[in-house]
C-alpha atoms as a PDB file:
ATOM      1  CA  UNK A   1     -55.405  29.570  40.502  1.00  0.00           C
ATOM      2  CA  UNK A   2     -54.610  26.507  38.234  1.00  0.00           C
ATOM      3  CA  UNK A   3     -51.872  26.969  35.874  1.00  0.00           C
ATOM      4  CA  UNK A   4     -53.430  27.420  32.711  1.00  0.00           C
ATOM      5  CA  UNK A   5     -54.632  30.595  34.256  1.00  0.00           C
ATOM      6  CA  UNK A   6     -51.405  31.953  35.061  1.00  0.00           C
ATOM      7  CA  UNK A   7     -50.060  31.522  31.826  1.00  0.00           C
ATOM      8  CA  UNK A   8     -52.810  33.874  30.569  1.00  0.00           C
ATOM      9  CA  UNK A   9     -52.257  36.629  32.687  1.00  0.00           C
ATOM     10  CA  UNK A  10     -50.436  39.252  31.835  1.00  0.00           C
ATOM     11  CA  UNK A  11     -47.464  40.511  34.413  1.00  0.00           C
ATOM     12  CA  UNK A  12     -49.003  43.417  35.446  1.00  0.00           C
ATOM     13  CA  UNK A  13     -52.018  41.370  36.190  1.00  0.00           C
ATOM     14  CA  UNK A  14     -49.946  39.169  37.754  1.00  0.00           C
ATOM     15  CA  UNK A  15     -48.275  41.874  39.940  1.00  0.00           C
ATOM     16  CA  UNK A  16     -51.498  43.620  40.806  1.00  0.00           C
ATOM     17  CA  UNK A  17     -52.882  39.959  41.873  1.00  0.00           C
ATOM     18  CA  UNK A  18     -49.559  39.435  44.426  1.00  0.00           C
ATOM     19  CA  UNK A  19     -50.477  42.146  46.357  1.00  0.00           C
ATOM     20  CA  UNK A  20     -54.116  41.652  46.267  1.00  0.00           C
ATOM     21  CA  UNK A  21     -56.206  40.746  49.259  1.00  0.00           C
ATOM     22  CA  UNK A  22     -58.201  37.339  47.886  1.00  0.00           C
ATOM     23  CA  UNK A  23     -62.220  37.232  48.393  1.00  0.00           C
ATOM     24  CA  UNK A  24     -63.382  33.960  50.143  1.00  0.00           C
ATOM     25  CA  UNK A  25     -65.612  32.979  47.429  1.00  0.00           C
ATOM     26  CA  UNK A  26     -63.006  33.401  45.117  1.00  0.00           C
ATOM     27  CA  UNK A  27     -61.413  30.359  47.555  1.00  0.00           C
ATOM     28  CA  UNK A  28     -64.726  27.441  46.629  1.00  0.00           C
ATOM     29  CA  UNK A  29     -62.476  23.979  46.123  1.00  0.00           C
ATOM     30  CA  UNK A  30     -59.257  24.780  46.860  1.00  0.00           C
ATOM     31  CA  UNK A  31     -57.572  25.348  50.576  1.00  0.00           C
ATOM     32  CA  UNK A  32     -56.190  28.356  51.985  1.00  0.00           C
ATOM     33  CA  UNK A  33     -52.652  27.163  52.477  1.00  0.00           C
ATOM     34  CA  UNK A  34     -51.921  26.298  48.434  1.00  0.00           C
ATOM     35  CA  UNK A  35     -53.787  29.416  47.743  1.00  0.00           C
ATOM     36  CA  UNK A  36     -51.755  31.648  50.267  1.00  0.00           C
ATOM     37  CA  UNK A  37     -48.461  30.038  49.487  1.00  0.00           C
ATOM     38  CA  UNK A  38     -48.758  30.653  46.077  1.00  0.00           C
ATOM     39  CA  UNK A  39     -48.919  34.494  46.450  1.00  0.00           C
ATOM     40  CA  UNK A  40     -46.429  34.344  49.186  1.00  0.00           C
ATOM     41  CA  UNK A  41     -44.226  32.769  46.665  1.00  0.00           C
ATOM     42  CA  UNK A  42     -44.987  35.687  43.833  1.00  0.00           C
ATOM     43  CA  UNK A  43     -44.627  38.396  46.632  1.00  0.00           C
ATOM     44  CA  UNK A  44     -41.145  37.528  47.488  1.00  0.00           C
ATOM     45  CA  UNK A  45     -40.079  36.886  43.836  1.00  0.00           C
ATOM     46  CA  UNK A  46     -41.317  40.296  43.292  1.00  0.00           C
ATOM     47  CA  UNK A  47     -39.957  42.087  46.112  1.00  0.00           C
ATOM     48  CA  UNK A  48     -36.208  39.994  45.402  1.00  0.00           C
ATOM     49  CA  UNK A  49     -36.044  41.306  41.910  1.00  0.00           C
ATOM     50  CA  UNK A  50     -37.542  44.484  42.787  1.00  0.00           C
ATOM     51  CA  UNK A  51     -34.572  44.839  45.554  1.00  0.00           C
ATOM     52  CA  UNK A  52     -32.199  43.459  43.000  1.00  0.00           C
ATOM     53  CA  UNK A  53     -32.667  46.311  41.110  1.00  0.00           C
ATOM     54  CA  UNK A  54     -32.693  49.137  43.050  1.00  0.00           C
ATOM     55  CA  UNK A  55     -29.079  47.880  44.235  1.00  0.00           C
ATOM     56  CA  UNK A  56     -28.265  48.189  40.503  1.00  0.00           C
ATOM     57  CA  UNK A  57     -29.477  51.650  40.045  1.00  0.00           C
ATOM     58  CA  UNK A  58     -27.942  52.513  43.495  1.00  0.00           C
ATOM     59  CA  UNK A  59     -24.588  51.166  41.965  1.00  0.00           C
ATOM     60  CA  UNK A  60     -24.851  52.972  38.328  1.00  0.00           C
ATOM     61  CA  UNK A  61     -25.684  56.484  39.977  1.00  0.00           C
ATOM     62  CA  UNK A  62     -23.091  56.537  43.166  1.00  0.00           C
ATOM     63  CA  UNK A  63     -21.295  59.335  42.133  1.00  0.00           C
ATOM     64  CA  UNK A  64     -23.836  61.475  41.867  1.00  0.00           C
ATOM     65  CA  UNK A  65     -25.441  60.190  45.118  1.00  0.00           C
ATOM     66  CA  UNK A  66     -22.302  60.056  46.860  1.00  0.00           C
ATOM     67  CA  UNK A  67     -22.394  63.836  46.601  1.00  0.00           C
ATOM     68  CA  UNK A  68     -25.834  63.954  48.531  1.00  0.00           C
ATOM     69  CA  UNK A  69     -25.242  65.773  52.280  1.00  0.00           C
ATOM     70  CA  UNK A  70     -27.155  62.799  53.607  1.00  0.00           C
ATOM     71  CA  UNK A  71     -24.469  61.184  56.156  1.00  0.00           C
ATOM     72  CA  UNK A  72     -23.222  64.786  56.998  1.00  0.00           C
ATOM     73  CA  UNK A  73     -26.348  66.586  58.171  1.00  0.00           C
ATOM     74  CA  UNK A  74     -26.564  68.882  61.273  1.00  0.00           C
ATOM     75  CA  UNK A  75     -26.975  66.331  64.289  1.00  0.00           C
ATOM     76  CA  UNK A  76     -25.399  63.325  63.257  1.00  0.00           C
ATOM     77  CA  UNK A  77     -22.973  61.455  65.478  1.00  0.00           C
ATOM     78  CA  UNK A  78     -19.214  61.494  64.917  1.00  0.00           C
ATOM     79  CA  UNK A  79     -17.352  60.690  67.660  1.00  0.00           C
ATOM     80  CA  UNK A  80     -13.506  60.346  66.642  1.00  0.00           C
ATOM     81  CA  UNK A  81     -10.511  59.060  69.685  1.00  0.00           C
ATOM     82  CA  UNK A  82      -7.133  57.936  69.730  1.00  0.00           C
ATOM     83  CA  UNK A  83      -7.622  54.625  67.777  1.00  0.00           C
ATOM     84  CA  UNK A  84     -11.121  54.845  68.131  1.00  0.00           C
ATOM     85  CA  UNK A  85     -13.999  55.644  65.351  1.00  0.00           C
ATOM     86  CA  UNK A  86     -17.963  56.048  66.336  1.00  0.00           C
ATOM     87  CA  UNK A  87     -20.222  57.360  63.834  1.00  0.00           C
ATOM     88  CA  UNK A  88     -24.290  57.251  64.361  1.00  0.00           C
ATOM     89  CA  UNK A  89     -26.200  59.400  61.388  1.00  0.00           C
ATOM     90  CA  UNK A  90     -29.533  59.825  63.461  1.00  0.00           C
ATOM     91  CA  UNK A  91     -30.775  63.582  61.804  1.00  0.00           C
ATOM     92  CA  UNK A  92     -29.898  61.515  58.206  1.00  0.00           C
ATOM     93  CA  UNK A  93     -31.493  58.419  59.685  1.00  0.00           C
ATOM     94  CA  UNK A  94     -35.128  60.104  60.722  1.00  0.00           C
ATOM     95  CA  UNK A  95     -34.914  62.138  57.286  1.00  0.00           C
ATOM     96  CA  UNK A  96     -34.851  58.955  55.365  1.00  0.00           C
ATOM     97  CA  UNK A  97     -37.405  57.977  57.016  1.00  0.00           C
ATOM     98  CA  UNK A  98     -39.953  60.964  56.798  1.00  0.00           C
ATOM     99  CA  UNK A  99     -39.416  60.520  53.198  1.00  0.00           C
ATOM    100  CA  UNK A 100     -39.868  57.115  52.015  1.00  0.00           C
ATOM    101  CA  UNK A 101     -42.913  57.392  54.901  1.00  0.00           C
ATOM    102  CA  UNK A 102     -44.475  60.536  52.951  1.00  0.00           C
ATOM    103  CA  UNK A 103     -43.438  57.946  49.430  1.00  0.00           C
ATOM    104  CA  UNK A 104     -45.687  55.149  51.087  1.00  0.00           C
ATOM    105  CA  UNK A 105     -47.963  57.176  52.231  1.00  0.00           C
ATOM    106  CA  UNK A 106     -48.506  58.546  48.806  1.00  0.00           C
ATOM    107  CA  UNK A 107     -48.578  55.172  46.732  1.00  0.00           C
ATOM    108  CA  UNK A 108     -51.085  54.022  48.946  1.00  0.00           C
ATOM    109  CA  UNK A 109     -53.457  56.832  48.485  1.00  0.00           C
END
């Protein structure tokens, strides 16, 4: 895309184009790489400030998500000796992951 173009889209088309998969004819006169680095550039901008955020709503709302069980579910690891600490959540570690799997699953649909 030339930059005059940009300008005029909006940033929700601009988002939704990001993550888009780009048709080859949509390619005619310009090469792949400036194309493709382009949108790598607006993916990783996206995901940054995306990140970014979440880490600032993580921070606002941990003491209400401190009280959570995760980290103290049935089948975690805690392993406490004599000057010695070992800790390995696994049952909170496979529940995360069942549930931002079933989240992925469901944006995608």
């Amino acid at each position: 895309m030339e930059s005059h173009e940009l300008k005029r889209l909006s940033a929700l088309a601009l988002w939704r184009e990001s993550f888009s998969v780009v048709p080859i004819q949509s390619l005619k006169g310009t090469t792949l790489r400036s194309k493709g680095s382009h949108l790598c550039q607006l993916g990783m901008q996206r995901i940054l400030i995306t990140l970014g955020c979440l880490l600032i709503v993580a921070g606002v709302a941990w003491p209400w998500l401190s009280r959570l069980p995760f980290g103290r579910l049935p089948g975690d690891i805690h392993i406490v000796r004599d000057g010695f600490s070992f800790y390995f959540p696994i049952t909170t570690c496979i529940v995360i992951s069942l549930l931002l799997s079933f989240l992925i699953w469901m944006l995608r649909r």
